[in-house]
Amino acid sequence: MPSTLEGQITMEKTPSYFVTNSAPKRIHTMAKDIKLIIVVRNPVTRAISDYTQTLSKRPEIPTFEVLAFKNRTLGLIDASWSALRIGIYALHLENWLQYFPLSQMHFVSGERLITDPAGEMTKVQDFLGLKRIVTDKHFYFNKTKGFPCLKKPEDSSTPRCLGKSKGRTHPKIEPDVIRRLHKFYKPFNNMFYQMTGQNFQWELEDGGDSPGPRD
Ligand SMILES: Nc1ncnc2c1ncn2[C@@H]1O[C@H](COP(=O)(O)OS(=O)(=O)O)[C@@H](OP(=O)(O)O)[C@H]1O
């Protein structure tokens, strides 16, 4: 981490920290009063997104349906598959709560980040104690990309969307597998809602892969 001068905030983004057992202790040793921002989305959609990313690099991997089960006939989920294990948010949060109070954490809804980016950014700015600089007027919905994009980033005069690797089309997953996964995550999601005091409403999206902007 670079040194931070008076009036500056240093930010660092590493998604894997949230699920790395040794991370909370090490980060606590480095900076006890650090503010932590965690972006979470429906763990079923997250798993499919994770799989889609791996598939783009290694097209030869087995199907999602094959990887998701230890025994499909018995409906036995393979929770050791990292794409699924990462979505057990309550488990990972438990680890962080051993070192940091909830007041130092802010949870961003991945779903609302797409449907209402300015609203989510307002909450992030408030959490960080920043002036509300980023607002509605900084975003527009790009129909081609199917996602919100920045109208005019600070370093450029042209609009900017996230790159091709963000917002890929997901493969169609068999509906009974999606249903089984929703059932698998339900108790963990409820635990996570209780721990955070926030209801992310993931159970409302039953049936298929949760509706994304492209669907
Ligand atoms: N504005 C905007 N544009 C594009 N994509 C957006 C946006 N907001 C959120 N998302 C969602 O971000 C998902 C990719 O982020 P990741 O967390 O996988 O990124 S990272 O590689 O782990 O850093 C990506 O997941 P996929 O749709 O599965 O690709 C998007 O759904």
PDB file of C-alpha atoms and ligand atoms in Angstrom:
ATOM      1  CA  MET A   1       0.000   0.000   0.000  1.00  0.00           C
ATOM      2  CA  PRO A   2       1.399   3.457  -0.846  1.00  0.00           C
ATOM      3  CA  SER A   3       1.803   6.051   1.916  1.00  0.00           C
ATOM      4  CA  THR A   4      -1.253   8.240   2.349  1.00  0.00           C
ATOM      5  CA  LEU A   5      -0.881  11.979   2.841  1.00  0.00           C
ATOM      6  CA  GLU A   6      -3.169  14.119   4.988  1.00  0.00           C
ATOM      7  CA  GLY A   7      -6.496  14.510   3.182  1.00  0.00           C
ATOM      8  CA  GLN A   8      -5.941  11.510   0.919  1.00  0.00           C
ATOM      9  CA  ILE A   9      -7.657   8.131   0.923  1.00  0.00           C
ATOM     10  CA  THR A  10      -5.801   5.075  -0.351  1.00  0.00           C
ATOM     11  CA  MET A  11      -8.011   2.481  -1.995  1.00  0.00           C
ATOM     12  CA  GLU A  12      -7.144  -1.071  -2.947  1.00  0.00           C
ATOM     13  CA  LYS A  13      -9.336  -3.624  -4.724  1.00  0.00           C
ATOM     14  CA  THR A  14      -8.763  -7.375  -4.477  1.00  0.00           C
ATOM     15  CA  PRO A  15     -11.967  -9.463  -4.729  1.00  0.00           C
ATOM     16  CA  SER A  16     -10.237 -12.609  -3.421  1.00  0.00           C
ATOM     17  CA  TYR A  17      -9.450 -11.024  -0.026  1.00  0.00           C
ATOM     18  CA  PHE A  18     -13.043 -11.571   1.101  1.00  0.00           C
ATOM     19  CA  VAL A  19     -12.656 -15.344   0.777  1.00  0.00           C
ATOM     20  CA  THR A  20      -9.027 -15.638   1.899  1.00  0.00           C
ATOM     21  CA  ASN A  21      -8.810 -16.970   5.464  1.00  0.00           C
ATOM     22  CA  SER A  22      -5.540 -15.206   6.291  1.00  0.00           C
ATOM     23  CA  ALA A  23      -6.622 -11.793   4.927  1.00  0.00           C
ATOM     24  CA  PRO A  24      -8.588 -10.286   7.876  1.00  0.00           C
ATOM     25  CA  LYS A  25      -5.805 -10.859  10.403  1.00  0.00           C
ATOM     26  CA  ARG A  26      -3.117  -9.484   8.114  1.00  0.00           C
ATOM     27  CA  ILE A  27      -5.164  -6.446   7.127  1.00  0.00           C
ATOM     28  CA  HIS A  28      -6.046  -5.799  10.780  1.00  0.00           C
ATOM     29  CA  THR A  29      -2.351  -5.852  11.665  1.00  0.00           C
ATOM     30  CA  MET A  30      -1.714  -3.328   8.894  1.00  0.00           C
ATOM     31  CA  ALA A  31      -4.620  -0.926   9.555  1.00  0.00           C
ATOM     32  CA  LYS A  32      -7.175  -1.531  12.313  1.00  0.00           C
ATOM     33  CA  ASP A  33      -9.457   1.332  11.330  1.00  0.00           C
ATOM     34  CA  ILE A  34      -9.582   0.518   7.621  1.00  0.00           C
ATOM     35  CA  LYS A  35     -12.958   0.758   5.865  1.00  0.00           C
ATOM     36  CA  LEU A  36     -14.005  -2.340   3.968  1.00  0.00           C
ATOM     37  CA  ILE A  37     -16.316  -2.362   0.949  1.00  0.00           C
ATOM     38  CA  ILE A  38     -17.744  -5.678  -0.212  1.00  0.00           C
ATOM     39  CA  VAL A  39     -19.776  -6.034  -3.407  1.00  0.00           C
ATOM     40  CA  VAL A  40     -22.121  -9.010  -3.268  1.00  0.00           C
ATOM     41  CA  ARG A  41     -24.619 -10.370  -5.766  1.00  0.00           C
ATOM     42  CA  ASN A  42     -26.946 -13.374  -5.858  1.00  0.00           C
ATOM     43  CA  PRO A  43     -24.513 -16.265  -5.235  1.00  0.00           C
ATOM     44  CA  VAL A  44     -26.158 -18.352  -7.969  1.00  0.00           C
ATOM     45  CA  THR A  45     -25.589 -15.658 -10.599  1.00  0.00           C
ATOM     46  CA  ARG A  46     -22.139 -15.057  -9.114  1.00  0.00           C
ATOM     47  CA  ALA A  47     -21.248 -18.730  -9.599  1.00  0.00           C
ATOM     48  CA  ILE A  48     -22.404 -18.649 -13.225  1.00  0.00           C
ATOM     49  CA  SER A  49     -20.476 -15.434 -13.801  1.00  0.00           C
ATOM     50  CA  ASP A  50     -17.374 -17.029 -12.262  1.00  0.00           C
ATOM     51  CA  TYR A  51     -17.816 -20.101 -14.469  1.00  0.00           C
ATOM     52  CA  THR A  52     -18.310 -17.905 -17.570  1.00  0.00           C
ATOM     53  CA  GLN A  53     -15.036 -16.139 -16.815  1.00  0.00           C
ATOM     54  CA  THR A  54     -13.131 -19.446 -16.473  1.00  0.00           C
ATOM     55  CA  LEU A  55     -14.817 -20.844 -19.595  1.00  0.00           C
ATOM     56  CA  SER A  56     -13.627 -17.864 -21.634  1.00  0.00           C
ATOM     57  CA  LYS A  57     -10.019 -18.754 -20.722  1.00  0.00           C
ATOM     58  CA  ARG A  58     -10.391 -22.562 -20.750  1.00  0.00           C
ATOM     59  CA  PRO A  59     -13.164 -23.595 -23.163  1.00  0.00           C
ATOM     60  CA  GLU A  60     -12.415 -27.299 -22.550  1.00  0.00           C
ATOM     61  CA  ILE A  61     -13.703 -27.360 -18.935  1.00  0.00           C
ATOM     62  CA  PRO A  62     -16.771 -29.506 -18.098  1.00  0.00           C
ATOM     63  CA  THR A  63     -20.219 -27.942 -18.093  1.00  0.00           C
ATOM     64  CA  PHE A  64     -21.447 -25.903 -15.127  1.00  0.00           C
ATOM     65  CA  GLU A  65     -23.973 -28.635 -14.346  1.00  0.00           C
ATOM     66  CA  VAL A  66     -21.215 -31.259 -14.104  1.00  0.00           C
ATOM     67  CA  LEU A  67     -18.987 -29.118 -11.876  1.00  0.00           C
ATOM     68  CA  ALA A  68     -21.792 -28.048  -9.540  1.00  0.00           C
ATOM     69  CA  PHE A  69     -22.605 -31.541  -8.244  1.00  0.00           C
ATOM     70  CA  LYS A  70     -20.810 -34.233  -6.300  1.00  0.00           C
ATOM     71  CA  ASN A  71     -23.722 -36.481  -7.179  1.00  0.00           C
ATOM     72  CA  ARG A  72     -26.405 -35.046  -9.422  1.00  0.00           C
ATOM     73  CA  THR A  73     -28.884 -37.915  -8.946  1.00  0.00           C
ATOM     74  CA  LEU A  74     -28.811 -37.349  -5.198  1.00  0.00           C
ATOM     75  CA  GLY A  75     -28.758 -33.571  -5.690  1.00  0.00           C
ATOM     76  CA  LEU A  76     -25.499 -33.356  -3.749  1.00  0.00           C
ATOM     77  CA  ILE A  77     -23.878 -29.964  -4.377  1.00  0.00           C
ATOM     78  CA  ASP A  78     -20.088 -29.735  -4.606  1.00  0.00           C
ATOM     79  CA  ALA A  79     -19.548 -26.888  -2.144  1.00  0.00           C
ATOM     80  CA  SER A  80     -15.787 -27.294  -2.473  1.00  0.00           C
ATOM     81  CA  TRP A  81     -15.929 -25.986  -6.057  1.00  0.00           C
ATOM     82  CA  SER A  82     -14.602 -22.441  -5.653  1.00  0.00           C
ATOM     83  CA  ALA A  83     -17.305 -20.924  -7.884  1.00  0.00           C
ATOM     84  CA  LEU A  84     -19.868 -22.170  -5.346  1.00  0.00           C
ATOM     85  CA  ARG A  85     -17.853 -21.832  -2.149  1.00  0.00           C
ATOM     86  CA  ILE A  86     -17.213 -18.115  -2.696  1.00  0.00           C
ATOM     87  CA  GLY A  87     -20.983 -17.489  -2.643  1.00  0.00           C
ATOM     88  CA  ILE A  88     -21.329 -18.767   0.934  1.00  0.00           C
ATOM     89  CA  TYR A  89     -20.958 -15.176   2.093  1.00  0.00           C
ATOM     90  CA  ALA A  90     -21.953 -15.813   5.731  1.00  0.00           C
ATOM     91  CA  LEU A  91     -18.998 -18.149   6.119  1.00  0.00           C
ATOM     92  CA  HIS A  92     -16.494 -15.603   4.858  1.00  0.00           C
ATOM     93  CA  LEU A  93     -18.046 -12.704   6.754  1.00  0.00           C
ATOM     94  CA  GLU A  94     -17.803 -14.681   9.993  1.00  0.00           C
ATOM     95  CA  ASN A  95     -14.050 -14.730   9.500  1.00  0.00           C
ATOM     96  CA  TRP A  96     -13.882 -10.950   8.999  1.00  0.00           C
ATOM     97  CA  LEU A  97     -16.077 -10.275  12.025  1.00  0.00           C
ATOM     98  CA  GLN A  98     -13.403 -11.862  14.229  1.00  0.00           C
ATOM     99  CA  TYR A  99     -11.252  -8.819  13.435  1.00  0.00           C
ATOM    100  CA  PHE A 100     -13.471  -5.942  12.288  1.00  0.00           C
ATOM    101  CA  PRO A 101     -16.802  -4.573  13.555  1.00  0.00           C
ATOM    102  CA  LEU A 102     -19.693  -4.370  11.117  1.00  0.00           C
ATOM    103  CA  SER A 103     -19.528  -0.562  11.331  1.00  0.00           C
ATOM    104  CA  GLN A 104     -16.250  -0.675   9.369  1.00  0.00           C
ATOM    105  CA  MET A 105     -17.888  -2.643   6.558  1.00  0.00           C
ATOM    106  CA  HIS A 106     -20.143  -1.539   3.745  1.00  0.00           C
ATOM    107  CA  PHE A 107     -21.995  -3.973   1.519  1.00  0.00           C
ATOM    108  CA  VAL A 108     -22.844  -2.964  -2.028  1.00  0.00           C
ATOM    109  CA  SER A 109     -25.642  -4.806  -3.784  1.00  0.00           C
ATOM    110  CA  GLY A 110     -24.279  -6.026  -7.119  1.00  0.00           C
ATOM    111  CA  GLU A 111     -27.821  -6.004  -8.499  1.00  0.00           C
ATOM    112  CA  ARG A 112     -28.513  -2.392  -7.502  1.00  0.00           C
ATOM    113  CA  LEU A 113     -25.080  -1.357  -8.751  1.00  0.00           C
ATOM    114  CA  ILE A 114     -26.475  -2.147 -12.204  1.00  0.00           C
ATOM    115  CA  THR A 115     -30.051  -0.849 -11.809  1.00  0.00           C
ATOM    116  CA  ASP A 116     -29.168   2.224  -9.718  1.00  0.00           C
ATOM    117  CA  PRO A 117     -25.412   2.907  -9.861  1.00  0.00           C
ATOM    118  CA  ALA A 118     -25.763   6.465  -8.547  1.00  0.00           C
ATOM    119  CA  GLY A 119     -27.825   5.304  -5.547  1.00  0.00           C
ATOM    120  CA  GLU A 120     -25.208   2.707  -4.612  1.00  0.00           C
ATOM    121  CA  MET A 121     -22.401   5.230  -5.120  1.00  0.00           C
ATOM    122  CA  THR A 122     -24.157   7.718  -2.826  1.00  0.00           C
ATOM    123  CA  LYS A 123     -24.077   5.131  -0.048  1.00  0.00           C
ATOM    124  CA  VAL A 124     -20.404   4.356  -0.731  1.00  0.00           C
ATOM    125  CA  GLN A 125     -19.480   8.054  -0.622  1.00  0.00           C
ATOM    126  CA  ASP A 126     -21.402   8.503   2.648  1.00  0.00           C
ATOM    127  CA  PHE A 127     -19.687   5.456   4.152  1.00  0.00           C
ATOM    128  CA  LEU A 128     -16.279   6.858   3.208  1.00  0.00           C
ATOM    129  CA  GLY A 129     -17.212  10.281   4.590  1.00  0.00           C
ATOM    130  CA  LEU A 130     -16.824  11.887   1.178  1.00  0.00           C
ATOM    131  CA  LYS A 131     -18.821  14.685  -0.391  1.00  0.00           C
ATOM    132  CA  ARG A 132     -21.490  13.318  -2.733  1.00  0.00           C
ATOM    133  CA  ILE A 133     -19.683  14.096  -5.966  1.00  0.00           C
ATOM    134  CA  VAL A 134     -20.760  11.096  -8.060  1.00  0.00           C
ATOM    135  CA  THR A 135     -24.462  11.365  -8.820  1.00  0.00           C
ATOM    136  CA  ASP A 136     -27.075  10.409 -11.388  1.00  0.00           C
ATOM    137  CA  LYS A 137     -25.670  12.849 -13.882  1.00  0.00           C
ATOM    138  CA  HIS A 138     -22.452  10.845 -14.178  1.00  0.00           C
ATOM    139  CA  PHE A 139     -24.159   7.705 -15.535  1.00  0.00           C
ATOM    140  CA  TYR A 140     -26.143   6.731 -18.596  1.00  0.00           C
ATOM    141  CA  PHE A 141     -27.509   3.378 -19.645  1.00  0.00           C
ATOM    142  CA  ASN A 142     -25.644   2.002 -22.669  1.00  0.00           C
ATOM    143  CA  LYS A 143     -28.081  -0.155 -24.635  1.00  0.00           C
ATOM    144  CA  THR A 144     -25.371  -1.929 -26.635  1.00  0.00           C
ATOM    145  CA  LYS A 145     -23.409  -2.876 -23.531  1.00  0.00           C
ATOM    146  CA  GLY A 146     -26.608  -3.516 -21.571  1.00  0.00           C
ATOM    147  CA  PHE A 147     -25.085  -1.825 -18.510  1.00  0.00           C
ATOM    148  CA  PRO A 148     -24.657   1.640 -17.034  1.00  0.00           C
ATOM    149  CA  CYS A 149     -21.540   3.478 -18.165  1.00  0.00           C
ATOM    150  CA  LEU A 150     -19.768   6.670 -17.124  1.00  0.00           C
ATOM    151  CA  LYS A 151     -20.756   9.717 -19.146  1.00  0.00           C
ATOM    152  CA  LYS A 152     -17.413  11.423 -18.847  1.00  0.00           C
ATOM    153  CA  PRO A 153     -14.582  10.014 -16.747  1.00  0.00           C
ATOM    154  CA  GLU A 154     -12.195  12.552 -15.147  1.00  0.00           C
ATOM    155  CA  ASP A 155      -9.294  11.728 -17.463  1.00  0.00           C
ATOM    156  CA  SER A 156     -11.217  11.799 -20.712  1.00  0.00           C
ATOM    157  CA  SER A 157     -13.881  13.669 -22.587  1.00  0.00           C
ATOM    158  CA  THR A 158     -15.567  10.542 -23.953  1.00  0.00           C
ATOM    159  CA  PRO A 159     -17.981   8.144 -22.216  1.00  0.00           C
ATOM    160  CA  ARG A 160     -16.514   4.967 -20.743  1.00  0.00           C
ATOM    161  CA  CYS A 161     -18.040   1.548 -20.188  1.00  0.00           C
ATOM    162  CA  LEU A 162     -16.340  -1.323 -18.384  1.00  0.00           C
ATOM    163  CA  GLY A 163     -14.355  -3.668 -20.647  1.00  0.00           C
ATOM    164  CA  LYS A 164     -15.470  -6.728 -22.607  1.00  0.00           C
ATOM    165  CA  SER A 165     -14.737  -9.075 -19.697  1.00  0.00           C
ATOM    166  CA  LYS A 166     -17.431  -7.365 -17.568  1.00  0.00           C
ATOM    167  CA  GLY A 167     -20.964  -8.156 -18.554  1.00  0.00           C
ATOM    168  CA  ARG A 168     -20.458 -11.285 -20.624  1.00  0.00           C
ATOM    169  CA  THR A 169     -23.446 -13.293 -21.787  1.00  0.00           C
ATOM    170  CA  HIS A 170     -23.884 -16.260 -19.444  1.00  0.00           C
ATOM    171  CA  PRO A 171     -24.451 -19.781 -20.774  1.00  0.00           C
ATOM    172  CA  LYS A 172     -27.974 -21.108 -20.241  1.00  0.00           C
ATOM    173  CA  ILE A 173     -27.958 -23.356 -17.177  1.00  0.00           C
ATOM    174  CA  GLU A 174     -30.566 -26.077 -16.710  1.00  0.00           C
ATOM    175  CA  PRO A 175     -33.451 -24.663 -14.598  1.00  0.00           C
ATOM    176  CA  ASP A 176     -33.491 -27.575 -12.124  1.00  0.00           C
ATOM    177  CA  VAL A 177     -29.815 -26.935 -11.379  1.00  0.00           C
ATOM    178  CA  ILE A 178     -30.557 -23.248 -10.764  1.00  0.00           C
ATOM    179  CA  ARG A 179     -33.430 -24.218  -8.450  1.00  0.00           C
ATOM    180  CA  ARG A 180     -31.239 -26.675  -6.557  1.00  0.00           C
ATOM    181  CA  LEU A 181     -28.568 -24.003  -6.087  1.00  0.00           C
ATOM    182  CA  HIS A 182     -31.098 -21.451  -4.810  1.00  0.00           C
ATOM    183  CA  LYS A 183     -32.189 -24.027  -2.267  1.00  0.00           C
ATOM    184  CA  PHE A 184     -28.589 -24.718  -1.301  1.00  0.00           C
ATOM    185  CA  TYR A 185     -27.819 -21.031  -0.723  1.00  0.00           C
ATOM    186  CA  LYS A 186     -31.072 -20.074   1.016  1.00  0.00           C
ATOM    187  CA  PRO A 187     -29.973 -20.747   4.630  1.00  0.00           C
ATOM    188  CA  PHE A 188     -26.572 -19.147   4.045  1.00  0.00           C
ATOM    189  CA  ASN A 189     -28.196 -16.093   2.441  1.00  0.00           C
ATOM    190  CA  ASN A 190     -30.592 -15.735   5.387  1.00  0.00           C
ATOM    191  CA  MET A 191     -27.652 -15.973   7.773  1.00  0.00           C
ATOM    192  CA  PHE A 192     -25.855 -13.299   5.752  1.00  0.00           C
ATOM    193  CA  TYR A 193     -28.936 -10.989   5.857  1.00  0.00           C
ATOM    194  CA  GLN A 194     -29.030 -11.391   9.639  1.00  0.00           C
ATOM    195  CA  MET A 195     -25.334 -10.748  10.080  1.00  0.00           C
ATOM    196  CA  THR A 196     -25.334  -7.619   7.900  1.00  0.00           C
ATOM    197  CA  GLY A 197     -28.813  -6.364   8.821  1.00  0.00           C
ATOM    198  CA  GLN A 198     -29.528  -6.067   5.087  1.00  0.00           C
ATOM    199  CA  ASN A 199     -31.924  -8.110   3.010  1.00  0.00           C
ATOM    200  CA  PHE A 200     -30.539  -8.486  -0.503  1.00  0.00           C
ATOM    201  CA  GLN A 201     -33.724 -10.251  -1.666  1.00  0.00           C
ATOM    202  CA  TRP A 202     -31.944 -12.932  -3.673  1.00  0.00           C
ATOM    203  CA  GLU A 203     -34.612 -15.530  -2.940  1.00  0.00           C
ATOM    204  CA  LEU A 204     -37.136 -13.508  -4.951  1.00  0.00           C
ATOM    205  CA  GLU A 205     -35.275 -14.475  -8.087  1.00  0.00           C
ATOM    206  CA  ASP A 206     -36.376 -18.079  -8.395  1.00  0.00           C
ATOM    207  CA  GLY A 207     -36.297 -20.164 -11.535  1.00  0.00           C
ATOM    208  CA  GLY A 208     -33.672 -19.111 -14.020  1.00  0.00           C
ATOM    209  CA  ASP A 209     -30.421 -17.226 -13.702  1.00  0.00           C
ATOM    210  CA  SER A 210     -31.346 -13.921 -12.063  1.00  0.00           C
ATOM    211  CA  PRO A 211     -32.549 -11.443 -14.656  1.00  0.00           C
ATOM    212  CA  GLY A 212     -29.641  -9.338 -15.859  1.00  0.00           C
ATOM    213  CA  PRO A 213     -29.893  -6.236 -17.995  1.00  0.00           C
ATOM    214  CA  ARG A 214     -29.386  -8.255 -21.178  1.00  0.00           C
ATOM    215  CA  ASP A 215     -32.108 -10.792 -20.461  1.00  0.00           C
TER     216      ASP A 215
HETATM  217  N1  LIG B   1     -21.597  -0.995 -15.283  1.00  0.00           N
HETATM  218  C1  LIG B   1     -21.259  -2.263 -15.429  1.00  0.00           C
HETATM  219  N2  LIG B   1     -20.733  -2.699 -16.593  1.00  0.00           N
HETATM  220  C2  LIG B   1     -20.388  -4.009 -16.720  1.00  0.00           C
HETATM  221  N3  LIG B   1     -20.512  -4.939 -15.756  1.00  0.00           N
HETATM  222  C3  LIG B   1     -21.039  -4.534 -14.596  1.00  0.00           C
HETATM  223  C4  LIG B   1     -21.433  -3.190 -14.375  1.00  0.00           C
HETATM  224  N4  LIG B   1     -21.912  -3.091 -13.124  1.00  0.00           N
HETATM  225  C5  LIG B   1     -21.822  -4.303 -12.592  1.00  0.00           C
HETATM  226  N5  LIG B   1     -21.304  -5.187 -13.481  1.00  0.00           N
HETATM  227  C6  LIG B   1     -21.097  -6.594 -13.198  1.00  0.00           C
HETATM  228  O1  LIG B   1     -19.719  -6.777 -12.859  1.00  0.00           O
HETATM  229  C7  LIG B   1     -19.413  -8.136 -13.099  1.00  0.00           C
HETATM  230  C8  LIG B   1     -17.927  -8.347 -13.296  1.00  0.00           C
HETATM  231  O2  LIG B   1     -17.277  -7.980 -12.148  1.00  0.00           O
HETATM  232  P1  LIG B   1     -16.347  -8.951 -11.368  1.00  0.00           P
HETATM  233  O3  LIG B   1     -16.561  -8.762  -9.924  1.00  0.00           O
HETATM  234  O4  LIG B   1     -16.423 -10.330 -11.939  1.00  0.00           O
HETATM  235  O5  LIG B   1     -14.973  -8.353 -11.678  1.00  0.00           O
HETATM  236  S1  LIG B   1     -13.592  -8.906 -11.188  1.00  0.00           S
HETATM  237  O6  LIG B   1     -13.018  -9.539 -12.399  1.00  0.00           O
HETATM  238  O7  LIG B   1     -13.779  -9.863 -10.127  1.00  0.00           O
HETATM  239  O8  LIG B   1     -12.873  -7.728 -10.810  1.00  0.00           O
HETATM  240  C9  LIG B   1     -20.180  -8.470 -14.354  1.00  0.00           C
HETATM  241  O9  LIG B   1     -20.567  -9.821 -14.261  1.00  0.00           O
HETATM  242  P2  LIG B   1     -20.941 -10.653 -15.577  1.00  0.00           P
HETATM  243  O10 LIG B   1     -22.227 -10.047 -16.080  1.00  0.00           O
HETATM  244  O11 LIG B   1     -21.099 -12.044 -15.132  1.00  0.00           O
HETATM  245  O12 LIG B   1     -19.796 -10.467 -16.530  1.00  0.00           O
HETATM  246  C10 LIG B   1     -21.373  -7.513 -14.361  1.00  0.00           C
HETATM  247  O13 LIG B   1     -22.604  -8.151 -14.168  1.00  0.00           O
END
